[in-house]
């Protein structure tokens, strides 16, 4: 019995350790990661988080922040990046996060494009028309959303509030760069949002892990109508520019 119990405990420990983020930024009154080894540089105001606790989240308004992180997943390495966001303005694009180079397939980032309606295009960016993946989503101001991007080396997936929105084939990713940015794409700044609990993993988390992570970190469970999400890549791409076009036309 002792051997079984010890084995179970060890297995649980190693699984838990393997699924721990390599960097976690809680933004609880500071810009450093949880072990104080890396910090964002830039101007940000601390504000209420999704639980209503003051100075436990970061407000970024037409500013950008950057952190030099030397062990970000590179090239086609697996990764998971999770972040909580509350948009204070959706009429202009929100460059949520990104890192890498401004050339084909060498970038990795998340952009919500500006909208004058209740729907916005979410750009899972890799740089270039053929490399970006874009879906249309319902979007509102003043609501906390959790976005999780997963890449396993060949396929990518995007989740919102623990729900899988779409998976897509994404071969030959060549992400190169150590500067992780919030509110900035290729030196252009566009964001007006509150940011909380940024987690960066060097593994591709499973559906179950992402769902459990969301359910254990949300004050009120948000149920979305998936039928309103347009999953047609071709339909959306007829209207929406690529990462390169967004930057050039901003």
mmCIF file of C-alpha atoms in Angstrom:
data_model
loop_
_atom_site.group_PDB
_atom_site.id
_atom_site.type_symbol
_atom_site.label_atom_id
_atom_site.label_comp_id
_atom_site.label_asym_id
_atom_site.label_seq_id
_atom_site.Cartn_x
_atom_site.Cartn_y
_atom_site.Cartn_z
ATOM 1 C CA UNK A 1 0.000 0.000 0.000
ATOM 2 C CA UNK A 2 2.839 2.386 0.873
ATOM 3 C CA UNK A 3 4.509 1.732 -2.469
ATOM 4 C CA UNK A 4 1.279 2.441 -4.348
ATOM 5 C CA UNK A 5 0.678 5.616 -2.374
ATOM 6 C CA UNK A 6 4.245 6.838 -2.847
ATOM 7 C CA UNK A 7 4.158 6.046 -6.570
ATOM 8 C CA UNK A 8 0.894 7.930 -6.950
ATOM 9 C CA UNK A 9 2.272 10.927 -5.093
ATOM 10 C CA UNK A 10 5.444 10.951 -7.173
ATOM 11 C CA UNK A 11 3.475 10.657 -10.417
ATOM 12 C CA UNK A 12 1.196 13.505 -9.370
ATOM 13 C CA UNK A 13 4.212 15.645 -8.461
ATOM 14 C CA UNK A 14 6.045 15.060 -11.737
ATOM 15 C CA UNK A 15 2.919 15.655 -13.849
ATOM 16 C CA UNK A 16 2.215 18.858 -11.930
ATOM 17 C CA UNK A 17 5.830 20.008 -12.276
ATOM 18 C CA UNK A 18 5.903 19.222 -15.996
ATOM 19 C CA UNK A 19 2.788 21.349 -16.501
ATOM 20 C CA UNK A 20 4.102 24.352 -14.578
ATOM 21 C CA UNK A 21 4.739 27.539 -16.561
ATOM 22 C CA UNK A 22 8.332 28.541 -17.222
ATOM 23 C CA UNK A 23 7.222 32.109 -16.547
ATOM 24 C CA UNK A 24 4.213 33.458 -14.685
ATOM 25 C CA UNK A 25 3.388 37.137 -14.353
ATOM 26 C CA UNK A 26 0.606 37.842 -11.848
ATOM 27 C CA UNK A 27 0.968 41.657 -12.047
ATOM 28 C CA UNK A 28 0.213 41.894 -8.341
ATOM 29 C CA UNK A 29 1.596 45.402 -7.927
ATOM 30 C CA UNK A 30 4.786 44.664 -9.886
ATOM 31 C CA UNK A 31 6.004 43.754 -13.372
ATOM 32 C CA UNK A 32 8.208 40.800 -12.391
ATOM 33 C CA UNK A 33 7.574 37.119 -12.905
ATOM 34 C CA UNK A 34 6.828 34.917 -9.914
ATOM 35 C CA UNK A 35 10.467 34.129 -9.111
ATOM 36 C CA UNK A 36 11.708 37.698 -9.813
ATOM 37 C CA UNK A 37 14.085 36.563 -12.567
ATOM 38 C CA UNK A 38 12.480 38.610 -15.370
ATOM 39 C CA UNK A 39 10.503 41.861 -15.388
ATOM 40 C CA UNK A 40 8.599 43.826 -17.997
ATOM 41 C CA UNK A 41 9.902 47.274 -18.811
ATOM 42 C CA UNK A 42 7.487 50.091 -19.569
ATOM 43 C CA UNK A 43 4.680 52.147 -18.118
ATOM 44 C CA UNK A 44 1.629 50.505 -16.654
ATOM 45 C CA UNK A 45 -0.936 51.333 -14.007
ATOM 46 C CA UNK A 46 -2.085 48.712 -11.545
ATOM 47 C CA UNK A 47 -5.823 48.258 -11.274
ATOM 48 C CA UNK A 48 -8.511 45.838 -10.097
ATOM 49 C CA UNK A 49 -8.251 42.244 -11.229
ATOM 50 C CA UNK A 50 -11.131 40.009 -12.350
ATOM 51 C CA UNK A 51 -11.962 39.291 -8.696
ATOM 52 C CA UNK A 52 -12.283 43.014 -7.941
ATOM 53 C CA UNK A 53 -9.091 43.195 -5.873
ATOM 54 C CA UNK A 54 -7.280 46.501 -6.368
ATOM 55 C CA UNK A 55 -3.732 46.685 -7.743
ATOM 56 C CA UNK A 56 -3.720 43.032 -8.768
ATOM 57 C CA UNK A 57 -3.846 43.547 -12.546
ATOM 58 C CA UNK A 58 -2.106 45.762 -15.083
ATOM 59 C CA UNK A 59 -3.763 48.529 -17.121
ATOM 60 C CA UNK A 60 -2.036 49.335 -20.411
ATOM 61 C CA UNK A 61 -3.363 52.265 -22.433
ATOM 62 C CA UNK A 62 -1.539 53.273 -25.614
ATOM 63 C CA UNK A 63 1.720 52.120 -24.066
ATOM 64 C CA UNK A 64 3.770 48.996 -24.572
ATOM 65 C CA UNK A 65 5.707 46.738 -22.266
ATOM 66 C CA UNK A 66 8.559 44.417 -23.144
ATOM 67 C CA UNK A 67 10.412 41.669 -21.288
ATOM 68 C CA UNK A 68 13.669 40.079 -22.415
ATOM 69 C CA UNK A 69 13.035 36.371 -21.800
ATOM 70 C CA UNK A 70 15.930 34.186 -22.904
ATOM 71 C CA UNK A 71 14.113 30.845 -22.784
ATOM 72 C CA UNK A 72 10.994 31.595 -24.810
ATOM 73 C CA UNK A 73 10.004 28.665 -27.060
ATOM 74 C CA UNK A 74 11.788 29.102 -30.391
ATOM 75 C CA UNK A 75 11.316 27.820 -33.940
ATOM 76 C CA UNK A 76 8.692 25.035 -33.924
ATOM 77 C CA UNK A 77 9.066 24.185 -30.222
ATOM 78 C CA UNK A 78 5.840 23.384 -28.331
ATOM 79 C CA UNK A 79 4.327 26.199 -26.276
ATOM 80 C CA UNK A 80 1.245 27.360 -24.425
ATOM 81 C CA UNK A 81 0.576 31.003 -23.622
ATOM 82 C CA UNK A 82 -2.360 31.948 -21.415
ATOM 83 C CA UNK A 83 -3.483 35.462 -20.521
ATOM 84 C CA UNK A 84 -6.482 37.226 -18.976
ATOM 85 C CA UNK A 85 -7.619 40.399 -20.761
ATOM 86 C CA UNK A 86 -10.356 42.997 -20.231
ATOM 87 C CA UNK A 87 -10.650 45.385 -23.163
ATOM 88 C CA UNK A 88 -11.384 49.012 -22.303
ATOM 89 C CA UNK A 89 -11.635 50.004 -25.966
ATOM 90 C CA UNK A 90 -12.357 47.767 -28.961
ATOM 91 C CA UNK A 91 -12.632 50.371 -31.724
ATOM 92 C CA UNK A 92 -8.865 50.177 -32.250
ATOM 93 C CA UNK A 93 -6.718 47.066 -32.497
ATOM 94 C CA UNK A 94 -5.452 45.509 -29.299
ATOM 95 C CA UNK A 95 -1.998 43.959 -29.673
ATOM 96 C CA UNK A 96 -2.382 41.541 -26.781
ATOM 97 C CA UNK A 97 1.004 39.819 -26.845
ATOM 98 C CA UNK A 98 3.675 38.751 -29.278
ATOM 99 C CA UNK A 99 7.310 37.865 -29.836
ATOM 100 C CA UNK A 100 9.527 36.942 -32.755
ATOM 101 C CA UNK A 101 10.701 38.507 -35.992
ATOM 102 C CA UNK A 102 8.732 40.509 -38.570
ATOM 103 C CA UNK A 103 9.080 38.002 -41.378
ATOM 104 C CA UNK A 104 7.127 35.043 -42.676
ATOM 105 C CA UNK A 105 6.418 32.367 -40.069
ATOM 106 C CA UNK A 106 8.887 33.910 -37.603
ATOM 107 C CA UNK A 107 6.390 35.646 -35.329
ATOM 108 C CA UNK A 108 4.031 34.377 -32.646
ATOM 109 C CA UNK A 109 1.318 36.633 -31.304
ATOM 110 C CA UNK A 110 -2.309 37.437 -30.598
ATOM 111 C CA UNK A 111 -4.173 40.488 -31.930
ATOM 112 C CA UNK A 112 -7.805 41.527 -31.587
ATOM 113 C CA UNK A 113 -8.551 43.837 -34.482
ATOM 114 C CA UNK A 114 -10.563 47.016 -34.031
ATOM 115 C CA UNK A 115 -14.310 46.916 -34.550
ATOM 116 C CA UNK A 116 -17.361 49.167 -34.475
ATOM 117 C CA UNK A 117 -19.716 46.224 -33.951
ATOM 118 C CA UNK A 118 -20.140 43.475 -31.362
ATOM 119 C CA UNK A 119 -17.781 41.221 -33.323
ATOM 120 C CA UNK A 120 -14.027 41.381 -33.771
ATOM 121 C CA UNK A 121 -11.482 39.365 -35.735
ATOM 122 C CA UNK A 122 -8.914 37.555 -33.619
ATOM 123 C CA UNK A 123 -5.593 37.210 -35.424
ATOM 124 C CA UNK A 124 -3.387 34.301 -34.347
ATOM 125 C CA UNK A 125 -0.355 35.850 -35.953
ATOM 126 C CA UNK A 126 2.731 34.243 -37.463
ATOM 127 C CA UNK A 127 3.424 37.081 -39.919
ATOM 128 C CA UNK A 128 2.144 37.061 -43.462
ATOM 129 C CA UNK A 129 -1.191 36.410 -45.157
ATOM 130 C CA UNK A 130 -0.630 32.690 -45.658
ATOM 131 C CA UNK A 131 0.661 32.153 -42.123
ATOM 132 C CA UNK A 132 -1.851 34.024 -39.955
ATOM 133 C CA UNK A 133 -5.047 32.366 -38.833
ATOM 134 C CA UNK A 134 -8.053 34.612 -38.259
ATOM 135 C CA UNK A 135 -11.477 33.943 -36.742
ATOM 136 C CA UNK A 136 -14.374 36.270 -35.949
ATOM 137 C CA UNK A 137 -15.608 36.365 -32.354
ATOM 138 C CA UNK A 138 -18.208 38.203 -30.311
ATOM 139 C CA UNK A 139 -16.393 40.847 -28.267
ATOM 140 C CA UNK A 140 -17.429 43.329 -25.594
ATOM 141 C CA UNK A 141 -15.694 45.916 -23.483
ATOM 142 C CA UNK A 142 -15.367 45.606 -19.728
ATOM 143 C CA UNK A 143 -15.518 41.799 -19.693
ATOM 144 C CA UNK A 144 -12.632 39.596 -18.597
ATOM 145 C CA UNK A 145 -11.622 36.959 -21.159
ATOM 146 C CA UNK A 146 -9.051 34.207 -20.856
ATOM 147 C CA UNK A 147 -7.157 33.435 -24.080
ATOM 148 C CA UNK A 148 -4.927 30.392 -24.379
ATOM 149 C CA UNK A 149 -2.758 29.684 -27.416
ATOM 150 C CA UNK A 150 -1.311 26.191 -27.861
ATOM 151 C CA UNK A 151 1.237 24.931 -30.385
ATOM 152 C CA UNK A 152 2.562 21.366 -30.453
ATOM 153 C CA UNK A 153 5.091 21.685 -33.268
ATOM 154 C CA UNK A 154 2.688 21.032 -36.131
ATOM 155 C CA UNK A 155 -0.778 22.152 -35.062
ATOM 156 C CA UNK A 156 -1.990 25.246 -33.245
ATOM 157 C CA UNK A 157 -5.133 25.861 -31.235
ATOM 158 C CA UNK A 158 -6.809 28.862 -29.668
ATOM 159 C CA UNK A 159 -9.118 28.769 -26.636
ATOM 160 C CA UNK A 160 -11.253 31.422 -24.998
ATOM 161 C CA UNK A 161 -12.587 30.919 -21.484
ATOM 162 C CA UNK A 162 -11.473 27.295 -21.516
ATOM 163 C CA UNK A 163 -13.389 26.512 -24.708
ATOM 164 C CA UNK A 164 -11.607 25.365 -27.845
ATOM 165 C CA UNK A 165 -12.422 27.807 -30.648
ATOM 166 C CA UNK A 166 -10.373 26.316 -33.463
ATOM 167 C CA UNK A 167 -7.393 24.157 -34.332
ATOM 168 C CA UNK A 168 -5.349 24.585 -37.482
ATOM 169 C CA UNK A 169 -2.383 23.064 -39.252
ATOM 170 C CA UNK A 170 0.669 25.278 -38.707
ATOM 171 C CA UNK A 171 3.843 23.601 -40.006
ATOM 172 C CA UNK A 172 7.249 25.202 -40.429
ATOM 173 C CA UNK A 173 6.912 27.751 -37.639
ATOM 174 C CA UNK A 174 10.264 29.473 -37.186
ATOM 175 C CA UNK A 175 9.620 31.767 -34.237
ATOM 176 C CA UNK A 176 12.817 33.645 -33.426
ATOM 177 C CA UNK A 177 13.174 36.240 -30.679
ATOM 178 C CA UNK A 178 13.434 36.809 -26.941
ATOM 179 C CA UNK A 179 11.551 40.086 -26.562
ATOM 180 C CA UNK A 180 8.029 39.361 -25.362
ATOM 181 C CA UNK A 181 5.801 42.395 -25.920
ATOM 182 C CA UNK A 182 2.412 43.565 -24.727
ATOM 183 C CA UNK A 183 0.689 46.240 -26.827
ATOM 184 C CA UNK A 184 3.359 46.328 -29.494
ATOM 185 C CA UNK A 185 3.801 44.827 -32.968
ATOM 186 C CA UNK A 186 6.926 45.755 -34.900
ATOM 187 C CA UNK A 187 7.371 49.001 -32.888
ATOM 188 C CA UNK A 188 3.745 50.087 -33.417
ATOM 189 C CA UNK A 189 1.635 50.485 -30.281
ATOM 190 C CA UNK A 190 -2.099 49.802 -30.002
ATOM 191 C CA UNK A 191 -3.800 48.607 -26.840
ATOM 192 C CA UNK A 192 -6.290 49.761 -24.235
ATOM 193 C CA UNK A 193 -6.839 46.867 -21.879
ATOM 194 C CA UNK A 194 -6.340 45.393 -18.437
ATOM 195 C CA UNK A 195 -3.971 42.413 -18.301
ATOM 196 C CA UNK A 196 -3.645 39.700 -15.678
ATOM 197 C CA UNK A 197 -2.025 36.323 -15.043
ATOM 198 C CA UNK A 198 0.209 35.824 -18.061
ATOM 199 C CA UNK A 199 1.582 32.264 -18.156
ATOM 200 C CA UNK A 200 4.151 30.930 -20.606
ATOM 201 C CA UNK A 201 4.766 27.186 -20.941
ATOM 202 C CA UNK A 202 7.279 25.233 -23.006
ATOM 203 C CA UNK A 203 4.794 22.400 -23.523
ATOM 204 C CA UNK A 204 1.462 22.078 -25.320
ATOM 205 C CA UNK A 205 -1.192 21.772 -22.626
ATOM 206 C CA UNK A 206 -4.075 19.360 -23.166
ATOM 207 C CA UNK A 207 -7.726 20.334 -23.555
ATOM 208 C CA UNK A 208 -8.415 19.051 -20.057
ATOM 209 C CA UNK A 209 -5.566 21.024 -18.513
ATOM 210 C CA UNK A 210 -6.708 24.247 -20.189
ATOM 211 C CA UNK A 211 -10.316 23.742 -19.113
ATOM 212 C CA UNK A 212 -9.286 22.974 -15.530
ATOM 213 C CA UNK A 213 -6.993 25.977 -15.429
ATOM 214 C CA UNK A 214 -9.803 28.258 -16.535
ATOM 215 C CA UNK A 215 -12.405 26.812 -14.159
ATOM 216 C CA UNK A 216 -10.043 27.148 -11.197
ATOM 217 C CA UNK A 217 -9.251 30.794 -11.933
ATOM 218 C CA UNK A 218 -12.551 32.396 -12.895
ATOM 219 C CA UNK A 219 -14.813 34.266 -10.431
ATOM 220 C CA UNK A 220 -17.955 33.749 -12.546
ATOM 221 C CA UNK A 221 -18.064 31.090 -15.253
ATOM 222 C CA UNK A 222 -18.738 32.685 -18.632
ATOM 223 C CA UNK A 223 -20.677 30.515 -21.074
ATOM 224 C CA UNK A 224 -20.307 31.533 -24.702
ATOM 225 C CA UNK A 225 -22.480 30.670 -27.662
ATOM 226 C CA UNK A 226 -20.061 28.865 -29.939
ATOM 227 C CA UNK A 227 -22.526 28.949 -32.817
ATOM 228 C CA UNK A 228 -21.899 32.677 -33.130
ATOM 229 C CA UNK A 229 -18.188 32.123 -33.729
ATOM 230 C CA UNK A 230 -17.243 32.134 -37.390
ATOM 231 C CA UNK A 231 -14.755 29.369 -37.975
ATOM 232 C CA UNK A 232 -14.410 29.765 -41.720
ATOM 233 C CA UNK A 233 -10.828 30.809 -42.352
ATOM 234 C CA UNK A 234 -11.453 31.659 -45.998
ATOM 235 C CA UNK A 235 -14.584 33.720 -45.315
ATOM 236 C CA UNK A 236 -12.838 35.880 -42.746
ATOM 237 C CA UNK A 237 -9.623 36.267 -44.700
ATOM 238 C CA UNK A 238 -11.452 37.870 -47.588
ATOM 239 C CA UNK A 239 -12.115 40.867 -45.363
ATOM 240 C CA UNK A 240 -9.201 40.922 -42.939
ATOM 241 C CA UNK A 241 -5.574 41.890 -43.629
ATOM 242 C CA UNK A 242 -2.563 39.863 -42.552
ATOM 243 C CA UNK A 243 -0.186 40.800 -39.743
ATOM 244 C CA UNK A 244 2.043 42.655 -42.175
ATOM 245 C CA UNK A 245 -0.883 44.619 -43.586
ATOM 246 C CA UNK A 246 -2.142 45.498 -40.112
ATOM 247 C CA UNK A 247 1.215 46.982 -39.177
ATOM 248 C CA UNK A 248 1.634 48.849 -42.457
ATOM 249 C CA UNK A 249 -1.872 50.301 -42.348
ATOM 250 C CA UNK A 250 -2.047 51.200 -38.650
#
